[in-house]
Tab-separated table of C-alpha atoms in Angstrom:
chain	number	residue	atom	x	y	z
A	1	UNK	CA	66.083	63.402	102.468
A	2	UNK	CA	68.844	62.382	100.027
A	3	UNK	CA	70.798	65.209	98.419
A	4	UNK	CA	72.997	64.790	95.365
A	5	UNK	CA	76.770	65.308	95.694
A	6	UNK	CA	76.533	68.252	93.268
A	7	UNK	CA	74.048	70.109	95.466
A	8	UNK	CA	76.049	69.391	98.602
A	9	UNK	CA	79.099	70.829	96.819
A	10	UNK	CA	77.004	73.856	95.773
A	11	UNK	CA	76.038	74.569	99.372
A	12	UNK	CA	79.604	74.189	100.611
A	13	UNK	CA	81.031	76.350	97.841
A	14	UNK	CA	78.330	78.960	98.409
A	15	UNK	CA	79.305	79.184	102.070
A	16	UNK	CA	82.980	79.394	101.097
A	17	UNK	CA	82.395	82.267	98.648
A	18	UNK	CA	80.348	84.163	101.248
A	19	UNK	CA	83.119	83.691	103.814
A	20	UNK	CA	85.818	84.831	101.355
A	21	UNK	CA	83.764	87.903	100.453
A	22	UNK	CA	83.283	88.764	104.127
A	23	UNK	CA	87.009	88.352	104.854
A	24	UNK	CA	87.850	90.553	101.858
A	25	UNK	CA	85.426	93.196	103.093
A	26	UNK	CA	86.723	93.068	106.670
A	27	UNK	CA	90.254	93.507	105.379
A	28	UNK	CA	89.284	97.062	104.429
A	29	UNK	CA	86.590	97.856	107.007
A	30	UNK	CA	87.944	97.386	110.500
A	31	UNK	CA	86.286	96.946	113.877
A	32	UNK	CA	86.817	99.843	116.275
A	33	UNK	CA	84.877	98.640	119.294
A	34	UNK	CA	87.637	98.377	121.890
A	35	UNK	CA	90.506	100.692	122.871
A	36	UNK	CA	93.003	98.102	121.639
A	37	UNK	CA	91.320	97.865	118.235
A	38	UNK	CA	91.579	101.642	117.859
A	39	UNK	CA	95.262	101.620	118.791
A	40	UNK	CA	95.930	98.727	116.417
A	41	UNK	CA	94.187	100.584	113.578
A	42	UNK	CA	96.339	103.681	114.086
A	43	UNK	CA	99.536	101.648	114.202
A	44	UNK	CA	98.663	99.563	111.141
A	45	UNK	CA	97.674	102.551	109.017
A	46	UNK	CA	99.987	105.324	110.144
A	47	UNK	CA	103.032	103.974	111.984
A	48	UNK	CA	106.441	103.042	110.678
A	49	UNK	CA	107.811	99.586	111.342
A	50	UNK	CA	110.283	99.680	114.249
A	51	UNK	CA	113.042	98.145	112.121
A	52	UNK	CA	112.506	100.564	109.201
A	53	UNK	CA	115.046	103.335	109.798
A	54	UNK	CA	114.409	105.025	106.440
A	55	UNK	CA	110.654	105.528	106.831
A	56	UNK	CA	109.136	109.005	106.598
A	57	UNK	CA	106.780	108.003	109.399
A	58	UNK	CA	107.329	107.784	113.129
A	59	UNK	CA	107.093	104.608	115.167
A	60	UNK	CA	103.859	105.272	117.005
A	61	UNK	CA	102.694	104.230	120.463
A	62	UNK	CA	99.270	105.901	120.270
A	63	UNK	CA	96.824	106.798	122.979
A	64	UNK	CA	93.355	107.835	121.782
A	65	UNK	CA	92.124	111.147	123.191
A	66	UNK	CA	88.961	111.762	121.151
A	67	UNK	CA	86.731	109.347	119.263
A	68	UNK	CA	84.074	111.275	117.360
A	69	UNK	CA	81.507	110.020	114.837
A	70	UNK	CA	80.056	112.620	112.458
A	71	UNK	CA	77.500	111.101	110.103
A	72	UNK	CA	79.212	108.283	108.228
A	73	UNK	CA	82.651	109.575	109.180
A	74	UNK	CA	84.704	108.846	112.275
A	75	UNK	CA	87.824	110.583	113.512
A	76	UNK	CA	90.239	109.477	116.219
A	77	UNK	CA	92.565	112.062	117.742
A	78	UNK	CA	95.590	110.566	119.433
A	79	UNK	CA	98.786	111.403	121.275
A	80	UNK	CA	101.871	109.254	121.727
A	81	UNK	CA	103.091	107.751	124.962
A	82	UNK	CA	106.752	108.033	123.920
A	83	UNK	CA	106.951	111.122	121.656
A	84	UNK	CA	106.409	114.357	123.588
A	85	UNK	CA	104.009	116.790	121.995
A	86	UNK	CA	102.873	114.494	119.187
A	87	UNK	CA	99.197	114.840	118.267
A	88	UNK	CA	97.558	113.194	115.284
A	89	UNK	CA	94.267	112.255	113.718
A	90	UNK	CA	93.001	109.379	111.616
A	91	UNK	CA	89.747	109.428	109.655
A	92	UNK	CA	87.437	106.553	108.699
A	93	UNK	CA	84.192	106.056	106.798
A	94	UNK	CA	81.479	103.580	107.733
A	95	UNK	CA	81.077	100.594	105.414
A	96	UNK	CA	77.822	99.389	103.872
A	97	UNK	CA	78.044	96.235	105.995
A	98	UNK	CA	79.499	97.916	109.060
A	99	UNK	CA	83.093	98.447	110.086
A	100	UNK	CA	85.301	101.445	109.365
A	101	UNK	CA	87.610	102.003	106.405
A	102	UNK	CA	90.650	104.268	106.990
A	103	UNK	CA	90.736	107.271	104.660
A	104	UNK	CA	93.564	109.497	105.871
A	105	UNK	CA	95.841	110.285	108.782
A	106	UNK	CA	98.338	112.920	109.834
A	107	UNK	CA	100.394	113.781	112.886
A	108	UNK	CA	103.239	115.970	114.064
A	109	UNK	CA	104.842	117.143	117.277
A	110	UNK	CA	104.235	120.707	118.389
A	111	UNK	CA	101.384	123.165	117.992
A	112	UNK	CA	98.809	123.624	120.723
A	113	UNK	CA	95.745	123.640	118.427
A	114	UNK	CA	95.068	121.629	115.271
A	115	UNK	CA	92.514	121.913	112.508
A	116	UNK	CA	91.527	119.531	109.714
A	117	UNK	CA	88.711	118.956	107.235
A	118	UNK	CA	86.777	115.705	107.075
A	119	UNK	CA	87.557	113.980	103.788
A	120	UNK	CA	84.835	114.590	101.157
A	121	UNK	CA	82.599	116.388	103.650
A	122	UNK	CA	81.917	120.082	104.329
A	123	UNK	CA	83.053	119.639	107.917
A	124	UNK	CA	86.045	121.161	109.670
A	125	UNK	CA	87.170	120.175	113.145
A	126	UNK	CA	89.386	122.071	115.552
A	127	UNK	CA	90.913	120.254	118.502
A	128	UNK	CA	93.506	120.560	121.236
A	129	UNK	CA	94.929	118.193	123.815
A	130	UNK	CA	96.911	120.525	126.063
A	131	UNK	CA	96.083	124.111	125.169
A	132	UNK	CA	97.783	126.677	127.465
A	133	UNK	CA	95.529	128.906	129.588
A	134	UNK	CA	96.574	132.169	127.895
A	135	UNK	CA	94.881	131.077	124.663
A	136	UNK	CA	91.287	132.315	124.841
A	137	UNK	CA	90.133	132.345	121.213
A	138	UNK	CA	91.080	130.904	117.828
A	139	UNK	CA	90.282	131.553	114.194
A	140	UNK	CA	90.928	129.283	111.205
A	141	UNK	CA	91.273	131.244	107.961
A	142	UNK	CA	93.804	131.769	105.171
A	143	UNK	CA	94.212	135.435	106.136
A	144	UNK	CA	93.420	137.174	109.415
A	145	UNK	CA	90.610	139.754	109.595
A	146	UNK	CA	88.811	138.617	106.442
A	147	UNK	CA	85.443	137.353	107.735
A	148	UNK	CA	84.382	135.993	104.354
A	149	UNK	CA	87.246	133.468	104.445
A	150	UNK	CA	86.852	132.249	108.036
A	151	UNK	CA	86.314	128.478	108.207
A	152	UNK	CA	86.108	128.066	111.988
A	153	UNK	CA	86.201	130.366	114.996
A	154	UNK	CA	85.582	129.720	118.657
A	155	UNK	CA	86.461	130.286	122.281
A	156	UNK	CA	88.840	128.102	124.256
A	157	UNK	CA	87.177	127.189	127.544
A	158	UNK	CA	89.246	124.112	128.405
A	159	UNK	CA	92.723	122.839	127.690
A	160	UNK	CA	91.293	119.788	125.915
A	161	UNK	CA	88.503	120.192	123.367
A	162	UNK	CA	87.091	118.981	120.038
A	163	UNK	CA	84.928	121.432	118.051
A	164	UNK	CA	82.994	120.681	114.859
A	165	UNK	CA	82.043	123.241	112.181
A	166	UNK	CA	79.960	122.864	109.038
A	167	UNK	CA	81.477	124.942	106.251
A	168	UNK	CA	81.850	124.736	102.490
A	169	UNK	CA	84.956	126.917	102.590
A	170	UNK	CA	88.061	124.907	101.872
A	171	UNK	CA	90.991	127.288	101.579
A	172	UNK	CA	94.559	126.659	102.707
A	173	UNK	CA	94.018	127.586	106.342
A	174	UNK	CA	96.154	129.168	108.986
A	175	UNK	CA	95.330	129.202	112.693
A	176	UNK	CA	95.292	132.475	114.606
A	177	UNK	CA	95.314	132.501	118.403
A	178	UNK	CA	94.217	135.331	120.714
A	179	UNK	CA	94.476	136.060	124.427
A	180	UNK	CA	91.652	137.222	126.708
A	181	UNK	CA	92.159	140.833	125.582
A	182	UNK	CA	91.862	139.895	121.928
A	183	UNK	CA	95.569	140.331	121.200
A	184	UNK	CA	97.072	138.086	118.534
A	185	UNK	CA	99.531	135.607	120.013
A	186	UNK	CA	102.810	134.822	118.288
A	187	UNK	CA	102.317	131.718	116.164
A	188	UNK	CA	105.992	130.800	116.544
A	189	UNK	CA	105.418	130.317	120.270
A	190	UNK	CA	102.222	128.273	120.007
A	191	UNK	CA	102.004	126.639	116.579
A	192	UNK	CA	105.579	125.732	115.666
A	193	UNK	CA	106.282	122.061	114.916
A	194	UNK	CA	109.253	119.955	115.922
A	195	UNK	CA	111.072	119.325	112.644
A	196	UNK	CA	113.025	116.417	114.130
A	197	UNK	CA	109.831	114.324	114.382
A	198	UNK	CA	108.253	112.931	111.184
A	199	UNK	CA	105.015	114.659	110.193
A	200	UNK	CA	103.477	112.606	107.384
A	201	UNK	CA	100.160	113.111	105.659
A	202	UNK	CA	98.754	109.704	104.686
A	203	UNK	CA	95.835	109.027	102.358
A	204	UNK	CA	94.003	106.047	100.872
A	205	UNK	CA	93.395	105.701	97.134
A	206	UNK	CA	90.642	103.748	95.338
A	207	UNK	CA	88.608	103.325	98.501
A	208	UNK	CA	85.612	101.906	96.586
A	209	UNK	CA	87.653	99.188	94.904
A	210	UNK	CA	86.920	96.692	97.671
A	211	UNK	CA	83.208	96.836	96.797
A	212	UNK	CA	83.976	95.929	93.180
A	213	UNK	CA	86.188	93.029	94.255
A	214	UNK	CA	83.447	91.757	96.560
A	215	UNK	CA	80.879	92.041	93.768
A	216	UNK	CA	83.108	90.132	91.327
A	217	UNK	CA	83.790	87.408	93.887
A	218	UNK	CA	80.074	87.020	94.616
A	219	UNK	CA	79.253	86.933	90.889
A	220	UNK	CA	81.804	84.186	90.244
A	221	UNK	CA	80.515	82.270	93.234
A	222	UNK	CA	76.925	82.614	92.053
A	223	UNK	CA	77.732	81.210	88.609
A	224	UNK	CA	79.603	78.195	90.036
A	225	UNK	CA	77.041	77.478	92.742
A	226	UNK	CA	74.107	77.757	90.327
A	227	UNK	CA	75.791	75.399	87.889
A	228	UNK	CA	76.380	72.772	90.582
A	229	UNK	CA	72.897	73.211	92.017
A	230	UNK	CA	71.260	72.748	88.641
A	231	UNK	CA	73.544	69.812	87.899
A	232	UNK	CA	72.244	68.024	90.965
A	233	UNK	CA	68.597	68.769	90.229
A	234	UNK	CA	65.808	66.212	89.654
A	235	UNK	CA	66.140	66.293	85.858
A	236	UNK	CA	69.824	65.443	86.074
A	237	UNK	CA	69.120	62.515	88.428
A	238	UNK	CA	66.451	61.172	86.111
A	239	UNK	CA	68.807	61.205	83.129
A	240	UNK	CA	71.420	59.303	85.147
A	241	UNK	CA	68.949	56.416	85.794
A	242	UNK	CA	67.849	55.949	82.194
A	243	UNK	CA	69.390	52.654	80.807
């Protein structure tokens, strides 16, 4: 069946606009299927460039310890193969068409237990990679011994753990550690950070903007493709053959 050049162009341009929209989308929503993809995502979002000596970030060589999905959120907890004591986390949200968009990240060296809230969710996580055996219990709260302000509290049964809590309390938290007898441990001994290692807090702005760009690109493509398709329609061909 013969097709007009205008309709062939419409089909080709339609495919091109769909491909461009998909590439734009995938630029923001990454694949995290393999260990290497996870490492690459951490490096791209949170690491300094090796040649950038003035960066407030560290040059990361990450190793993923935890990979947890909580609803439409995903959090990777990582250490570093070259920086002793560094522990960090990076958060993502699931895209409408799949993939994961980075939302925030943070890391620092030192501190045996970490706590963070999931961005825009009433979820707090507490995690550790190498918690010493004398730590038996933890509490996350702005002030000790005020139950109404506690955001997370639990027992430490292993040196490596990842605990999830649902809470709508979002104060400026501190972490309190206790031994098996319930005695408060000195935070300077267990929670101090190494000030010689960068400890950035990284966040993404305008995370929904990619959807608007995709919508605009599709709208422009629709207008152009429809024009070409109509141009190559039967009525147009008939007019071309009239003497």
